[in-house]
Short mmCIF file of N, CA and C in Angstrom, two decimals:
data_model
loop_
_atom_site.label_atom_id
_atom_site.label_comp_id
_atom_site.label_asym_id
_atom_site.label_seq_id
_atom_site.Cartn_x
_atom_site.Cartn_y
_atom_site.Cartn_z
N UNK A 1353 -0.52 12.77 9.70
CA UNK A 1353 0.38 13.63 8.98
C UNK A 1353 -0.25 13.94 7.62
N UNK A 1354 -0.20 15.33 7.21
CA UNK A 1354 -1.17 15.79 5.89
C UNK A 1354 -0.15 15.70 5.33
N UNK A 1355 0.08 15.45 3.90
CA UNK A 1355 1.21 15.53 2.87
C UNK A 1355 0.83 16.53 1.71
N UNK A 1356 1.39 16.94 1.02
CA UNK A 1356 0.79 17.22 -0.39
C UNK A 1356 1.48 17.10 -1.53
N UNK A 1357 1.17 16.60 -2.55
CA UNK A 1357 2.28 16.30 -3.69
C UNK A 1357 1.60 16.77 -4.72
N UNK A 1358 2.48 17.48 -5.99
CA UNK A 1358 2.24 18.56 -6.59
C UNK A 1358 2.36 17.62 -8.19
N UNK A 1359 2.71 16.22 -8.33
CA UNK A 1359 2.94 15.29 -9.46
C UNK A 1359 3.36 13.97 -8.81
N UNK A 1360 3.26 12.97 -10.37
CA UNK A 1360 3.42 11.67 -9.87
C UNK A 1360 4.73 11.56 -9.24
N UNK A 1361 5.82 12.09 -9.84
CA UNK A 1361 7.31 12.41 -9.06
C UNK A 1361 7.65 12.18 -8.18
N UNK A 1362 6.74 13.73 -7.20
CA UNK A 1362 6.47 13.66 -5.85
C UNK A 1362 6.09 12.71 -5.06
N UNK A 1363 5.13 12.22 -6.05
CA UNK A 1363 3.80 11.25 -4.96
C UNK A 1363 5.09 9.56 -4.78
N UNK A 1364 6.03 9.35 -5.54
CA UNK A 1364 6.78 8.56 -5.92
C UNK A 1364 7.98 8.47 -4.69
N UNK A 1365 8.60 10.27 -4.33
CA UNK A 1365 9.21 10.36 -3.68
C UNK A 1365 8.98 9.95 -2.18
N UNK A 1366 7.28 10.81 -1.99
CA UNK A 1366 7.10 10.50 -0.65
C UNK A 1366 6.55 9.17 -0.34
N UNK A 1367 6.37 8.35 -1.06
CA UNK A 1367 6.59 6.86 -0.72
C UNK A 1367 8.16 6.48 -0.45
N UNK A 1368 8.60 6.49 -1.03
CA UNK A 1368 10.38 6.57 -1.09
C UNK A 1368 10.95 6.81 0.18
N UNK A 1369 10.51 7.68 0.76
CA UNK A 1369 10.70 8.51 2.15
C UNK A 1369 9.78 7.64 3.23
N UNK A 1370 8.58 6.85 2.66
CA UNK A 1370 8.46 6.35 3.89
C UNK A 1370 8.94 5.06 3.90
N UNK A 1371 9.10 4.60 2.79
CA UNK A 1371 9.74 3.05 2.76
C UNK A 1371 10.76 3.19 3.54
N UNK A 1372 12.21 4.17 3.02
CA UNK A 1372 13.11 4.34 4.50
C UNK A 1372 12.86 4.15 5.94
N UNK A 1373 11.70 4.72 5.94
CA UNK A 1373 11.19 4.89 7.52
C UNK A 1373 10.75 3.35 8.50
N UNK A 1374 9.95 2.55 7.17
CA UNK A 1374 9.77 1.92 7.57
C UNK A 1374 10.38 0.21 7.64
N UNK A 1375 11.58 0.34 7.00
CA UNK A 1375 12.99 -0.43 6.78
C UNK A 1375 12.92 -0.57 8.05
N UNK A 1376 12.57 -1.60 8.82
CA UNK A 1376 13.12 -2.67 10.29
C UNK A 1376 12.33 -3.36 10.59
N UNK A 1377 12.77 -3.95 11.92
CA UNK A 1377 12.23 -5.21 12.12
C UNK A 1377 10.42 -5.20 12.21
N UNK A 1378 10.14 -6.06 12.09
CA UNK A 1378 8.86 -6.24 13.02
C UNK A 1378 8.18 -8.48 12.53
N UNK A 1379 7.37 -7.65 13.66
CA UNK A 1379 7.03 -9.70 14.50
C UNK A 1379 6.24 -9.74 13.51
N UNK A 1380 5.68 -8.85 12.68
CA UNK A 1380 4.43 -9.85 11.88
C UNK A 1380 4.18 -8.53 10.54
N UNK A 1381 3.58 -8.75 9.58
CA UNK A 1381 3.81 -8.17 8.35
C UNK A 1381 3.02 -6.63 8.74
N UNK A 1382 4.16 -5.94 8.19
CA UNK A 1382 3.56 -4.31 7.80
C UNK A 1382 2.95 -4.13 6.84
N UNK A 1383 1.52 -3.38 7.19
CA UNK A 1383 0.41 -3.11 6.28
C UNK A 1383 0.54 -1.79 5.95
N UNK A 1384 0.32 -1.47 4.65
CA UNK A 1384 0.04 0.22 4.31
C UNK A 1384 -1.11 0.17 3.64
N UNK A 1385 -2.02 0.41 4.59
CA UNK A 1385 -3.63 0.33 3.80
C UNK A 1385 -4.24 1.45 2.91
N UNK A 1386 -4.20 1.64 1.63
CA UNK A 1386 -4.18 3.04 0.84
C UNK A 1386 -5.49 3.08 0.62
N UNK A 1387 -5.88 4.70 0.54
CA UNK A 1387 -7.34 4.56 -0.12
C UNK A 1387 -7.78 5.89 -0.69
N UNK A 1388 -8.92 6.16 -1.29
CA UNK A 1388 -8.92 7.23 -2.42
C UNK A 1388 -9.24 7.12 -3.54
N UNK A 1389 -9.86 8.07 -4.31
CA UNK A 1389 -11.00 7.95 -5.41
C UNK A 1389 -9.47 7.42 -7.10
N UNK A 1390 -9.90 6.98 -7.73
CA UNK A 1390 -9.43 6.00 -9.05
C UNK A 1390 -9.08 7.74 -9.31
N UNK A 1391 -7.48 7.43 -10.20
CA UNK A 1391 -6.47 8.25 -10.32
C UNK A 1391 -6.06 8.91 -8.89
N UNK A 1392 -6.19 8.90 -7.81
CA UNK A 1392 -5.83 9.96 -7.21
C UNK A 1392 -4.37 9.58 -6.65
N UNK A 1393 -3.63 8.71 -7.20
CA UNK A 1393 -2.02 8.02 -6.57
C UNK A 1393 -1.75 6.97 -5.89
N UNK A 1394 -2.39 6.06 -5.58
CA UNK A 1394 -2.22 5.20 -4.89
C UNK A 1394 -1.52 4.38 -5.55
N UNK A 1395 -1.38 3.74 -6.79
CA UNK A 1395 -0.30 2.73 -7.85
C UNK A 1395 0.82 3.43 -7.45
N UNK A 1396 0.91 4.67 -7.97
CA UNK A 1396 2.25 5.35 -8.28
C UNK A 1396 2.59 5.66 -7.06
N UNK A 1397 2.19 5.76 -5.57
CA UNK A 1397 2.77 5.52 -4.30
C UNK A 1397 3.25 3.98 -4.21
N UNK A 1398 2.52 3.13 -4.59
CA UNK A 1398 3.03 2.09 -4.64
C UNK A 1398 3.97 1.66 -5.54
N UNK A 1399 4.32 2.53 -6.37
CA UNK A 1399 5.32 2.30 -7.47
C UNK A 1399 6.60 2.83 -7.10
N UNK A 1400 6.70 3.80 -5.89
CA UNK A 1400 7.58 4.46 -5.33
C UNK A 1400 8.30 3.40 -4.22
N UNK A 1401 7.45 3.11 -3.40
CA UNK A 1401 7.96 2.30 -2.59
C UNK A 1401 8.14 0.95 -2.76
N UNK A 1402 8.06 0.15 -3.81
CA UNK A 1402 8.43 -0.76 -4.14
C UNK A 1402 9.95 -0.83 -5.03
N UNK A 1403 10.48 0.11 -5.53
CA UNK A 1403 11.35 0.64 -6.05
C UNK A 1403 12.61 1.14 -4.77
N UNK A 1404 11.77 1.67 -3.97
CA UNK A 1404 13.20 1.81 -3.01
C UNK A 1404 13.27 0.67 -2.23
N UNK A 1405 12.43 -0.19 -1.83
CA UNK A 1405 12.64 -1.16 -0.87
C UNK A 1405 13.29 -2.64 -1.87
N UNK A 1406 13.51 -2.60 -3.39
CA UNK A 1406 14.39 -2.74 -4.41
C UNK A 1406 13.93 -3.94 -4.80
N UNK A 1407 12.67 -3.74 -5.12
CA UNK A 1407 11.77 -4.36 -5.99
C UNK A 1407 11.74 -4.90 -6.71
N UNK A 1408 12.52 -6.20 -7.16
CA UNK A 1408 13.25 -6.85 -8.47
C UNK A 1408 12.29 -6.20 -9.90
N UNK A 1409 10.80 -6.33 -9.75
CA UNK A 1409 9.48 -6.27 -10.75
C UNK A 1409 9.22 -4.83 -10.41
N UNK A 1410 8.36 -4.34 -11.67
CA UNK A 1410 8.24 -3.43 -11.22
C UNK A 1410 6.31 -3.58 -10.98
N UNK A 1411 5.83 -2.36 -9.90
CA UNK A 1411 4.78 -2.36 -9.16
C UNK A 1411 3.84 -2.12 -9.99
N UNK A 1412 3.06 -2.91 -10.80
CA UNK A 1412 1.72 -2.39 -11.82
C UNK A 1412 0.19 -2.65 -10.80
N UNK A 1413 -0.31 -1.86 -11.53
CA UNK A 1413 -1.80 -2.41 -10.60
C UNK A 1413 -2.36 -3.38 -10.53
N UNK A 1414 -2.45 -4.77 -9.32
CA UNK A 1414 -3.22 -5.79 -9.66
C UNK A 1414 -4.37 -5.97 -10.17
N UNK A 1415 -5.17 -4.61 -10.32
CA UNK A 1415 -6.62 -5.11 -10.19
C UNK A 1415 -7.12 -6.30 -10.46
N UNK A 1416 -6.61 -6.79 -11.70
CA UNK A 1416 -7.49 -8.27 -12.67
C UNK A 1416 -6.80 -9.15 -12.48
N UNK A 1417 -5.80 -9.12 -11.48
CA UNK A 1417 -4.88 -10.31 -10.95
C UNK A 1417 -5.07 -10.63 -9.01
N UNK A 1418 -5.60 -8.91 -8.60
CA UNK A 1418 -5.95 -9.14 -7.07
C UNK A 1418 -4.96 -8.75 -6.36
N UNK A 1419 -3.92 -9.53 -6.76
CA UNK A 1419 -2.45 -9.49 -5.73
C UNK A 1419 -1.67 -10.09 -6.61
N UNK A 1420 -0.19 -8.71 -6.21
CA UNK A 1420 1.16 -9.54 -6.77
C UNK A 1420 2.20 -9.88 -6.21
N UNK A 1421 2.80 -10.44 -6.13
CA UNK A 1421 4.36 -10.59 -5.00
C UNK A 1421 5.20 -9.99 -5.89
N UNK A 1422 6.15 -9.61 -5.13
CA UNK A 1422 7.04 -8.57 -5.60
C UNK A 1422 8.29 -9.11 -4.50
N UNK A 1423 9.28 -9.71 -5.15
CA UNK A 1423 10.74 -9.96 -4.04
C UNK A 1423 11.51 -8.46 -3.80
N UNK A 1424 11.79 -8.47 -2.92
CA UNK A 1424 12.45 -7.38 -2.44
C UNK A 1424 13.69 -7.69 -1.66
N UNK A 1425 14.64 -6.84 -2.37
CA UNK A 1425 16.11 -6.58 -1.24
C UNK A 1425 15.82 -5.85 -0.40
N UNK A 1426 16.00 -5.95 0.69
CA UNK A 1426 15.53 -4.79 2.22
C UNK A 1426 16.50 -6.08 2.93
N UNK A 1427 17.02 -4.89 4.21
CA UNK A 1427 17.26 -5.41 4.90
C UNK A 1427 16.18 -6.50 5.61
N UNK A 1428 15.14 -5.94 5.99
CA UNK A 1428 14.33 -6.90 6.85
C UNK A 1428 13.18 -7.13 6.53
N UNK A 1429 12.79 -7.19 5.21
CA UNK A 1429 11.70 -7.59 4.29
C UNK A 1429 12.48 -8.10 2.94
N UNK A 1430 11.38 -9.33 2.68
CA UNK A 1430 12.48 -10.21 1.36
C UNK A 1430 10.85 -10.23 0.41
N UNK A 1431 9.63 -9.87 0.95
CA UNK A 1431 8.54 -9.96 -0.19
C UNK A 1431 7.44 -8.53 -0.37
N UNK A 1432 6.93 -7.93 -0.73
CA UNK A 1432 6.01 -7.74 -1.04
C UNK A 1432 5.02 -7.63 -2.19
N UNK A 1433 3.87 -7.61 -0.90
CA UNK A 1433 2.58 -8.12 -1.51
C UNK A 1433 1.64 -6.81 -1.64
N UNK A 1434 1.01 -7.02 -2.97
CA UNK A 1434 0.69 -5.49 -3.24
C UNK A 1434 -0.69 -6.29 -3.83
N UNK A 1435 -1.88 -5.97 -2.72
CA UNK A 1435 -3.05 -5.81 -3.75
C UNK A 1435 -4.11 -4.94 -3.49
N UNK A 1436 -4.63 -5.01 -4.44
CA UNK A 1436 -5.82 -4.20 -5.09
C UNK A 1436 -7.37 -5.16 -5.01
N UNK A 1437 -7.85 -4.57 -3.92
CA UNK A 1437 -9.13 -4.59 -3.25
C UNK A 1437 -10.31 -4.18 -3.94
N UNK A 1438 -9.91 -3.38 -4.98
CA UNK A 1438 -11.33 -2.75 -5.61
C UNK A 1438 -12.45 -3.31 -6.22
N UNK A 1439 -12.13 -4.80 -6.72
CA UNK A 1439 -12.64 -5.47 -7.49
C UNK A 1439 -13.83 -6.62 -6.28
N UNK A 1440 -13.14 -6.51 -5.36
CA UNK A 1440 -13.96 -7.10 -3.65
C UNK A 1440 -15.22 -6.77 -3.75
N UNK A 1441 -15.85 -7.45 -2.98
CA UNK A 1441 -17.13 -7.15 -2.53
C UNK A 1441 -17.77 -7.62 -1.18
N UNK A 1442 -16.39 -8.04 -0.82
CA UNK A 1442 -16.83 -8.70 1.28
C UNK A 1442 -15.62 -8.67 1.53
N UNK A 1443 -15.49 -8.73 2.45
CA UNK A 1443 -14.78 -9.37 3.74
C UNK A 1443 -13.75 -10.93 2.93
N UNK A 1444 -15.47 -11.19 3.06
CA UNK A 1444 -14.62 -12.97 2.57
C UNK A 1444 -13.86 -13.49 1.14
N UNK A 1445 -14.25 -12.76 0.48
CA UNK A 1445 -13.18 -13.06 -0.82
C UNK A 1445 -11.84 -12.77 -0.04
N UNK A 1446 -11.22 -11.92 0.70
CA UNK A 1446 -9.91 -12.18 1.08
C UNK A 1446 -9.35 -13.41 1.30
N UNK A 1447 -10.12 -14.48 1.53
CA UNK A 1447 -9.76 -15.88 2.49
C UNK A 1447 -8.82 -16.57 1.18
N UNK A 1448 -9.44 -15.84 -0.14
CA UNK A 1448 -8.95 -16.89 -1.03
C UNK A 1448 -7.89 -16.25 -1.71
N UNK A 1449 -7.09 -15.28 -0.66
CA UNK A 1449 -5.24 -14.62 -1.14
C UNK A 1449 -4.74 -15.65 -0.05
N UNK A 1450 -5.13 -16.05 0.94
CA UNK A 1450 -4.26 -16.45 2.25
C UNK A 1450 -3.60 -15.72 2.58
N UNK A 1451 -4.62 -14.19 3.15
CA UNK A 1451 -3.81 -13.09 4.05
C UNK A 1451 -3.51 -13.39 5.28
N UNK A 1452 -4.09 -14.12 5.77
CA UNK A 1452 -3.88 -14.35 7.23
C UNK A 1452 -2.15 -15.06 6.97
N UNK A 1453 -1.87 -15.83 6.21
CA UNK A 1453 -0.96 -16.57 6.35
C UNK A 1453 0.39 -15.51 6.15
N UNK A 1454 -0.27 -14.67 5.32
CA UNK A 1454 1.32 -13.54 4.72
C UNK A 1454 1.08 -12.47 5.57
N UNK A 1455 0.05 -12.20 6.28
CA UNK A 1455 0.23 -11.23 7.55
C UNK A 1455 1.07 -11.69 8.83
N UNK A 1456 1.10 -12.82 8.92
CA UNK A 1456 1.76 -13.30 9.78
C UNK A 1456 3.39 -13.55 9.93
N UNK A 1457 3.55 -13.45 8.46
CA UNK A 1457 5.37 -13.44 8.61
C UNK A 1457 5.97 -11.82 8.39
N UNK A 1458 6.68 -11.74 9.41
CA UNK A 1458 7.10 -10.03 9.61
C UNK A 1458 8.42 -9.82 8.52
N UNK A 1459 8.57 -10.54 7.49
CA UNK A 1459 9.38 -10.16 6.39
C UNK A 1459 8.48 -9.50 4.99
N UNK A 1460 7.24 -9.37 5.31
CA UNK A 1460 6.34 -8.72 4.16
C UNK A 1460 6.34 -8.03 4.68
N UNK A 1461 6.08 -7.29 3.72
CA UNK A 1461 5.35 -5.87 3.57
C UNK A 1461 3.88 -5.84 2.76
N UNK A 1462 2.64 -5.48 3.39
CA UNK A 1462 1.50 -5.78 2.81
C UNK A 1462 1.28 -4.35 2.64
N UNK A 1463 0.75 -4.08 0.62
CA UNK A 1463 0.65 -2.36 0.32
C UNK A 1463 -0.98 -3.13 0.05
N UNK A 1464 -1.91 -2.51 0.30
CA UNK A 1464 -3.72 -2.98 -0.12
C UNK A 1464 -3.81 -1.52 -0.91
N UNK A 1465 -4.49 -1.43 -1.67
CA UNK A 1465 -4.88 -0.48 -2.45
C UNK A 1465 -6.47 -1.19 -2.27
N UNK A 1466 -7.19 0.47 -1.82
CA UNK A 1466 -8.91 -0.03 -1.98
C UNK A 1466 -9.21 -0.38 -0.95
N UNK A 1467 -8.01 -0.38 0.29
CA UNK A 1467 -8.76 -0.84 1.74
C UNK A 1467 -9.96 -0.93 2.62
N UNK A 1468 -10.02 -0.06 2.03
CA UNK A 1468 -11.36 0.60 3.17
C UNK A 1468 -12.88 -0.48 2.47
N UNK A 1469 -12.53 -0.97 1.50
CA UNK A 1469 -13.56 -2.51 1.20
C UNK A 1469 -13.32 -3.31 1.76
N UNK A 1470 -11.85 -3.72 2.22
CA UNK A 1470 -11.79 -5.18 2.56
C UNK A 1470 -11.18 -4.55 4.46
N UNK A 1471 -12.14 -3.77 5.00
CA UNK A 1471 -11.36 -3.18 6.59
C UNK A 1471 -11.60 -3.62 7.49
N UNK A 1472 -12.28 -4.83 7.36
CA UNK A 1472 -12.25 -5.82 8.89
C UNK A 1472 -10.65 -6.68 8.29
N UNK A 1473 -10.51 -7.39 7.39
CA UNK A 1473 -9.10 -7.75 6.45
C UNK A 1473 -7.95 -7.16 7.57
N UNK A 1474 -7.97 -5.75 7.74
CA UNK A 1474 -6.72 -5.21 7.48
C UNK A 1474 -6.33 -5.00 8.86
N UNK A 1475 -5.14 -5.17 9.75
CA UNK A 1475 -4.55 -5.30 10.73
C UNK A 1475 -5.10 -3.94 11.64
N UNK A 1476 -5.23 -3.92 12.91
CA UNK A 1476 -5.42 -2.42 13.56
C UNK A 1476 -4.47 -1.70 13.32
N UNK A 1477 -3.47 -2.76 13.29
CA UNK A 1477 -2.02 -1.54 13.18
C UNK A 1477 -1.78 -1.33 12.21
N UNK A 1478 -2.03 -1.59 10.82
CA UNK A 1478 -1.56 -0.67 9.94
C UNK A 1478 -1.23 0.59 9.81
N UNK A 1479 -0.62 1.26 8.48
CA UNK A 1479 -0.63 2.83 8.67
C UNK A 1479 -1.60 2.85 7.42
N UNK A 1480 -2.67 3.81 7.74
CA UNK A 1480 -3.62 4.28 6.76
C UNK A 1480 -3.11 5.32 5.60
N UNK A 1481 -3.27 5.50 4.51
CA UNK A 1481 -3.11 6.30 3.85
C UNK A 1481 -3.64 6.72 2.99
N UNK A 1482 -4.37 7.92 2.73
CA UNK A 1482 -5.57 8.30 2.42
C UNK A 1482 -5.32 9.53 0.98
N UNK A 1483 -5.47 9.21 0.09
CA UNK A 1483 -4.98 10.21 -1.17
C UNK A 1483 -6.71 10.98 -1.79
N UNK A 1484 -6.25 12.37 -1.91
CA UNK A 1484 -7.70 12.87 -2.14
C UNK A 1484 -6.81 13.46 -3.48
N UNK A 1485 -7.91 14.00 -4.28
CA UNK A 1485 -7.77 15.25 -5.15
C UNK A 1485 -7.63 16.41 -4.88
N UNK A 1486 -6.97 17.39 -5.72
CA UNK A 1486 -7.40 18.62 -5.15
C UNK A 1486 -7.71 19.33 -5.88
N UNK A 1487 -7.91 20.50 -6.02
CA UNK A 1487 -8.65 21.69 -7.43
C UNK A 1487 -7.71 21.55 -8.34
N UNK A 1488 -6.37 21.57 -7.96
CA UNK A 1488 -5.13 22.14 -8.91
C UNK A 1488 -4.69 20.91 -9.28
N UNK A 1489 -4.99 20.48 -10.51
CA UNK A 1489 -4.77 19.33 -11.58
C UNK A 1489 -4.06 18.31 -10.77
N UNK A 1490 -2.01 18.16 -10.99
CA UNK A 1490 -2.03 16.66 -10.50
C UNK A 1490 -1.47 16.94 -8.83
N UNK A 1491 -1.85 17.80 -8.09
CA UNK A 1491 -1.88 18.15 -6.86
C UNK A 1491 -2.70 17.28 -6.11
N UNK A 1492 -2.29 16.64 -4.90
CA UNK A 1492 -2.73 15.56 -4.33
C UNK A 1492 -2.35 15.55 -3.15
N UNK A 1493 -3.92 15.78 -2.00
CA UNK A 1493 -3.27 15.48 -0.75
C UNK A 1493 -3.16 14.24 -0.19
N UNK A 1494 -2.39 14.06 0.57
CA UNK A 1494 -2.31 12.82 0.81
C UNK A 1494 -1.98 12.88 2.93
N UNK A 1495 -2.96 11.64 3.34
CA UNK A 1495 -3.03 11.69 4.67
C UNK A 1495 -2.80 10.54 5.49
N UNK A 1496 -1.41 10.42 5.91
CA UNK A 1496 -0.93 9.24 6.60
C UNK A 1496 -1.30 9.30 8.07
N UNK A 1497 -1.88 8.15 8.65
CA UNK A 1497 -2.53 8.01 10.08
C UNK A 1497 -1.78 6.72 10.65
N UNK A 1498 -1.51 6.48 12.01
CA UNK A 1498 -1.12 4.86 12.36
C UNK A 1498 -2.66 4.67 12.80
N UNK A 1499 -3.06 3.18 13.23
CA UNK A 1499 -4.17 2.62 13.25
C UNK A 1499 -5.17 2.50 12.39
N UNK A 1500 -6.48 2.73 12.93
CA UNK A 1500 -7.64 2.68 12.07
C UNK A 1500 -7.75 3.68 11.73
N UNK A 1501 -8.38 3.77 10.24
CA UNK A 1501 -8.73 4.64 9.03
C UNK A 1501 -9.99 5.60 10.06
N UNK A 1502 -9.81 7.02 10.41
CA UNK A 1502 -11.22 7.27 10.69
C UNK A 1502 -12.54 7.42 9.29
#
């Protein structure tokens, strides 16, 4: 699905819109693997959907922290975990968040910012989401996929 958002607003809303969507059950943690060049929305998507899924904190960028937990009211998610990959440089620095352990309980919600560094890490099933630039200042496309990132 191609999106396009015309400000941070937007880019805020259509996170908003998918957090709804993605409000239910599941056996093991939902990943939204984001990715895309520095400024192009990925915080402020994540600032959107952490806000509707009722985010006690609000969503800042981990970078120099890695990962943050974030409690959440949702019906069927009570945490998410929001980090920022950029600072990675393998595979194996993940071992030392204990993703495996918070992928495994289906009450998270896992947002990665910078995925596509840490993409053996990240579940097949995630939903990819891919934010580019565009000519026209804070205009931003944005490209949601289920599975792997092509």
């Amino acid at each position: 699905m191609n999106l396009k958002s015309y400000s941070p607003k937007e880019t805020k809303q259509l996170a908003s819109r998918l957090a709804l969507r993605i409000n239910s059950p599941h056996k093991t943690a939902l990943v939204l693997a984001l990715s895309g060049d520095l400024g192009a929305g990925k915080t402020t998507f994540a600032q959107g959907l952490a806000e509707t899924l009722g985010a006690k904190t609000r969503a800042l960028s981990p970078t120099f922290v890695l990962m943050r937990k974030h409690e959440i009211k949702s019906k069927y998610h009570h945490a998410l975990y929001h980090i920022d990959a950029y600072r990675f440089n393998s595979d194996k620095e993940v071992s030392a968040l204990d993703l495996k352990k918070i992928l495994r309980d289906g009450h998270n919600v896992v947002l990665v910012e910078w995925a596509e560094r840490i993409k053996k890490a990240i579940p097949k099933d995630a939903i990819w989401i891919k934010f580019s630039h565009t000519k026209n200042g804070d205009e931003r496309s944005i490209n949601i996929s289920d599975g792997t990132m092509n």
